Every structure is written in C-alpha cells, then in structure tokens.
Short mmCIF file of C-alpha atoms in Angstrom, two decimals:
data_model
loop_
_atom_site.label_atom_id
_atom_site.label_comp_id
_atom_site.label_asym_id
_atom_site.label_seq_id
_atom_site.Cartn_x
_atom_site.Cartn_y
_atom_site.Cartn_z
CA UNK F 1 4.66 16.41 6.83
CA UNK F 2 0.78 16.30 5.13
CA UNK F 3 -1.96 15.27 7.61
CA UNK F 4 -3.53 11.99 7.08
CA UNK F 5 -6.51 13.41 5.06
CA UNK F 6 -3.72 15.15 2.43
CA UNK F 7 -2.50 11.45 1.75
CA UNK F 8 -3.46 10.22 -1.16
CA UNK F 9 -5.44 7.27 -1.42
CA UNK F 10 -3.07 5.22 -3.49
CA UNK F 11 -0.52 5.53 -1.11
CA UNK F 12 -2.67 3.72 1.37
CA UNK F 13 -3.71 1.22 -0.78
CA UNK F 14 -0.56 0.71 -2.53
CA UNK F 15 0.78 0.51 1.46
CA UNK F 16 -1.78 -2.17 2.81
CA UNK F 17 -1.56 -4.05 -0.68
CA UNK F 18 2.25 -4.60 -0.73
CA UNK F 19 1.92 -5.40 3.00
CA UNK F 20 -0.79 -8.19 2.78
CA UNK F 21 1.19 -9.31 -0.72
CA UNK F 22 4.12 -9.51 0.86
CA UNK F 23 2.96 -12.07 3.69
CA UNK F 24 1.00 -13.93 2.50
CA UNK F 25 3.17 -14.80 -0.23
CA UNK F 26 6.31 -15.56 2.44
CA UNK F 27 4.21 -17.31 5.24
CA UNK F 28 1.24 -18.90 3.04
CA UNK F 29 2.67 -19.22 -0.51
CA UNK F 30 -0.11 -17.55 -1.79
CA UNK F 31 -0.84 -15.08 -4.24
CA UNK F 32 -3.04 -11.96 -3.26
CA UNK F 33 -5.12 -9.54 -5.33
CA UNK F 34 -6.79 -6.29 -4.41
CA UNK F 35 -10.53 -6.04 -4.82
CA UNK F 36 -12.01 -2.81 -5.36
CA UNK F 37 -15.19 -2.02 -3.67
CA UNK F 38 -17.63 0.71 -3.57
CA UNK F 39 -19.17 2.39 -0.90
CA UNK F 40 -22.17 -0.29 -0.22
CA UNK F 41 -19.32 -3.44 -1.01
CA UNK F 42 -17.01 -2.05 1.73
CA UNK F 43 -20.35 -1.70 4.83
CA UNK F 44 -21.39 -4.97 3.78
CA UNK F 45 -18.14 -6.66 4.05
CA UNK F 46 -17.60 -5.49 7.85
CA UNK F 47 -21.10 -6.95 8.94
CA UNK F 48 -19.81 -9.95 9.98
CA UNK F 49 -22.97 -12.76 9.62
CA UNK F 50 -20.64 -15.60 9.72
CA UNK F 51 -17.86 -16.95 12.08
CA UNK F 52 -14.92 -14.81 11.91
CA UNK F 53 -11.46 -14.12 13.53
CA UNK F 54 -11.07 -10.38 13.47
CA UNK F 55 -7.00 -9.96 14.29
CA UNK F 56 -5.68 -6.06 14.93
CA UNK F 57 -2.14 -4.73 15.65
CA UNK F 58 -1.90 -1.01 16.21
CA UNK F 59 1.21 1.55 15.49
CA UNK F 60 2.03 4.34 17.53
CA UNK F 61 4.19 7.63 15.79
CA UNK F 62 3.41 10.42 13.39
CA UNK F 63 0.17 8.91 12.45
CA UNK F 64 -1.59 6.31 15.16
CA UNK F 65 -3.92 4.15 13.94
CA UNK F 66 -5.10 0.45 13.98
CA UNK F 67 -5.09 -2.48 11.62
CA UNK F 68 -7.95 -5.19 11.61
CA UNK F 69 -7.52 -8.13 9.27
CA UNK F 70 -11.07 -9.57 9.18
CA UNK F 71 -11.42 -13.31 7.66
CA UNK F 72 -13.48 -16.43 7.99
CA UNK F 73 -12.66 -19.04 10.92
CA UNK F 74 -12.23 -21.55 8.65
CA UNK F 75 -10.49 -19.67 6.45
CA UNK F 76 -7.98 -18.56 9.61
CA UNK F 77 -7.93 -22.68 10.56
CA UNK F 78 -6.55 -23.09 6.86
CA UNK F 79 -3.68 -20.08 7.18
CA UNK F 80 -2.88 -21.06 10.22
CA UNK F 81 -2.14 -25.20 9.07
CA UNK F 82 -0.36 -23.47 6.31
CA UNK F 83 2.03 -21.74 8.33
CA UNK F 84 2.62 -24.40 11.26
CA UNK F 85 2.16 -27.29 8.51
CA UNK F 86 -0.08 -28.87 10.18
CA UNK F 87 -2.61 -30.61 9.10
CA UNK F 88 -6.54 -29.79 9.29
CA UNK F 89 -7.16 -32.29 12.29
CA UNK F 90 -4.13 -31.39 13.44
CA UNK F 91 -5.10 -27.95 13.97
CA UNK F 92 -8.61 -28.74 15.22
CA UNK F 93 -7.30 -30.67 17.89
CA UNK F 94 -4.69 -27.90 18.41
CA UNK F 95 -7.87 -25.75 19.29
CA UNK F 96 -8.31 -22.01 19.12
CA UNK F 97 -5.64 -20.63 20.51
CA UNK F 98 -2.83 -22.45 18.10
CA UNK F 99 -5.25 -20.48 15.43
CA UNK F 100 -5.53 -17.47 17.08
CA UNK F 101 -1.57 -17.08 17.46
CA UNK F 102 -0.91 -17.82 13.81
CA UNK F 103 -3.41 -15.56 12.91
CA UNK F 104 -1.86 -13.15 15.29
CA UNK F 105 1.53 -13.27 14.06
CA UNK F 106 0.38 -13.05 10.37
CA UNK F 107 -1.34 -9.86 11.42
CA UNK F 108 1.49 -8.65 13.13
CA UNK F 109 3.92 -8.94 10.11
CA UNK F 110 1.44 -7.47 8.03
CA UNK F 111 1.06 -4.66 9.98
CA UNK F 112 4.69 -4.43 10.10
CA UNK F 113 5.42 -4.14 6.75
CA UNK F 114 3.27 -1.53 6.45
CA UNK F 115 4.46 0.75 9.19
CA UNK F 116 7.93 -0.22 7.63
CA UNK F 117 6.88 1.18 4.78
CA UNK F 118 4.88 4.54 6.06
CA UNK F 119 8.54 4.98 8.56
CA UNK F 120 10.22 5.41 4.58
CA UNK F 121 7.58 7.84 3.61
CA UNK F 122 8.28 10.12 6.78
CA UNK F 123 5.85 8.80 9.54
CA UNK F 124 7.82 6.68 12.04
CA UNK F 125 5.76 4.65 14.10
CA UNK F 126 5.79 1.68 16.50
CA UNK F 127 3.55 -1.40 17.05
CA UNK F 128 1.46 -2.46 19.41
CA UNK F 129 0.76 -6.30 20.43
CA UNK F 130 -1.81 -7.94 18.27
CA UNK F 131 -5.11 -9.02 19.83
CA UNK F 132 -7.46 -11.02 18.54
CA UNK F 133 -11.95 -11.32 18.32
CA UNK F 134 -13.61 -14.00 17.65
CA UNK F 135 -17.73 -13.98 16.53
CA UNK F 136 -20.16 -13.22 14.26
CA UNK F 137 -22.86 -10.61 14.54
CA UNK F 138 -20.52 -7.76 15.41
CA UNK F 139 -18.87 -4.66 14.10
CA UNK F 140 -16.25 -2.40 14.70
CA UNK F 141 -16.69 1.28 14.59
CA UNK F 142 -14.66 3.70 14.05
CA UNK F 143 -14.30 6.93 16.45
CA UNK F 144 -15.66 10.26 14.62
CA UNK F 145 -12.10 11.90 14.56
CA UNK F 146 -10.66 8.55 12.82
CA UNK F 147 -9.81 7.86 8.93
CA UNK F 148 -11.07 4.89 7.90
CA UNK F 149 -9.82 3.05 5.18
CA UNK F 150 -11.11 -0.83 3.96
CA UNK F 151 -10.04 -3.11 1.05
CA UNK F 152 -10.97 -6.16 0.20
CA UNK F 153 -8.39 -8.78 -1.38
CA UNK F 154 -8.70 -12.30 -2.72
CA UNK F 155 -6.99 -15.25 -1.62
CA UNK F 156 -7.45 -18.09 -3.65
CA UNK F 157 -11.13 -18.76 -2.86
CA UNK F 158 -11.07 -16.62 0.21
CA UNK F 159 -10.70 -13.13 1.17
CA UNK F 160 -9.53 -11.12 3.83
CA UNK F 161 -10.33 -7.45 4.53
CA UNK F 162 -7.86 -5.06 5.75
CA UNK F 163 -9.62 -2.23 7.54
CA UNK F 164 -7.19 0.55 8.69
CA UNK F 165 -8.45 3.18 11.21
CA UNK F 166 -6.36 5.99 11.40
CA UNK F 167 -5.86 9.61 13.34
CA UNK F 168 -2.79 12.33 13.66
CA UNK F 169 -0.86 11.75 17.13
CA UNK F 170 -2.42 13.79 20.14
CA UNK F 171 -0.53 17.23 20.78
#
C-alpha cells in the first residue's frame, strides 16, 4: 500500500471531484465543475472575509484525514432550500440550525463517497460525525505532519471548496 505522499494527485482530485459531482447532482440537481487553482488562488480562497459555513466530516482507516467543504452562508441557505424544498423565507425562519443540518448531511455524503471510493482503491476507512463553523475572519490550519489538498469547483454562480487534510494512521 503507497503512503499518502506516493498518491498521485489525480487520484485525489479525480476522488473529491466525483464525490462533490456526485451529490450535488443527486441532492441539488446541479451540475459541478472543477476549478483549477494555483498556489496564490488556493491561500486566498481559505481566507474567509465573508460569512461562511465551513462543514467537515472526518474518516478513520489506512489513511485518516478530514474533509472541510467551505461555502458562502447564503450560498448554504440556498442548498439547503434545495434539498428540504423549502422556500427562501421558509428557511430563514427555519433559522440556522435547519441550514446547518442540510449542510451537514450534504457534507457527510460527500465525504462518503469519497471514502467509498478510496475503500476500492485499498484504504478502508470509516467516518466520523460531521460538525459544522460558522464565521468569517478565520482559517483552518493544517498540522505540519498533514497533506493538504484544496480545489475549488463551480456551482452555478457559486463555489464551494473542498479542502482535504490528510496523514497515514498512527502505529
């Protein structure tokens, strides 16, 4: 079995891509397209200057790691009408939380789906249970001995990032 850093980089964004594809295009009906980004694209995208639900599930096997799926509040509002088809007043009144659990559950299927798929390739894993930020004005690091990964994709006029923070099981 290769270490994480003997992975090619397609496979992990061929991974997360299929994954975020895949559910968005079941629970939102919408289409999704990867956005490459260079090295200056990907730190400014995680500086977070604007309201934002940052949603992360974590997996637990032959590689651990984490998932965050960064997007805008309103943009999180929107997926999560979508999915409960509810309306936007609907879902304001609803409040946070109603939000916060759709956006949850999307993150946990994505997440899913792509420990599904790294189980086929020969690292099992298991999930953890999805939490969920809320703010602006924050970022996450990464711990030294962690392989970061981010990609950017575009949903309609939104976008979501999928930053995946990864490290070989402790022995």
């Amino acid at each position: 079995m290769p270490a994480i850093q003997e992975i090619p980089e397609a496979v992990f964004q061929e991974t997360i891509t299929r994954a975020v594809q895949e559910v968005f295009k079941t629970m939102l009906n919408q289409n999704v397209t990867h956005v490459p980004m260079n090295a200056e694209e990907t730190k400014a995208c995680l500086g977070l200057d604007t309201p934002h639900v940052v949603s992360t599930v974590g997996f637990i096997g032959s590689i651990n790691g984490l998932i965050y799926l960064y997007m805008k509040d309103s943009f999180a509002a929107q997926c999560a009408g979508t999915m409960l088809g509810m309306d936007a007043a609907e879902i304001k009144e609803a409040g946070d939380e109603t939000v916060n659990d759709a956006i949850g559950e999307i993150t946990n299927m994505t997440v899913g789906t792509f420990k599904n798929q790294l189980s086929d390739k020969g690292f099992p894993c298991k999930l953890t249970i999805p939490s969920i930020m809320r703010g602006s004005n924050f970022q996450v690091e990464s711990i030294t001995a962690a392989t970061r990964r981010t990609y950017k994709f575009a949903i309609g006029g939104n976008s979501i990032i999928a930053d995946l923070l990864m490290q070989p099981p402790s022995e």
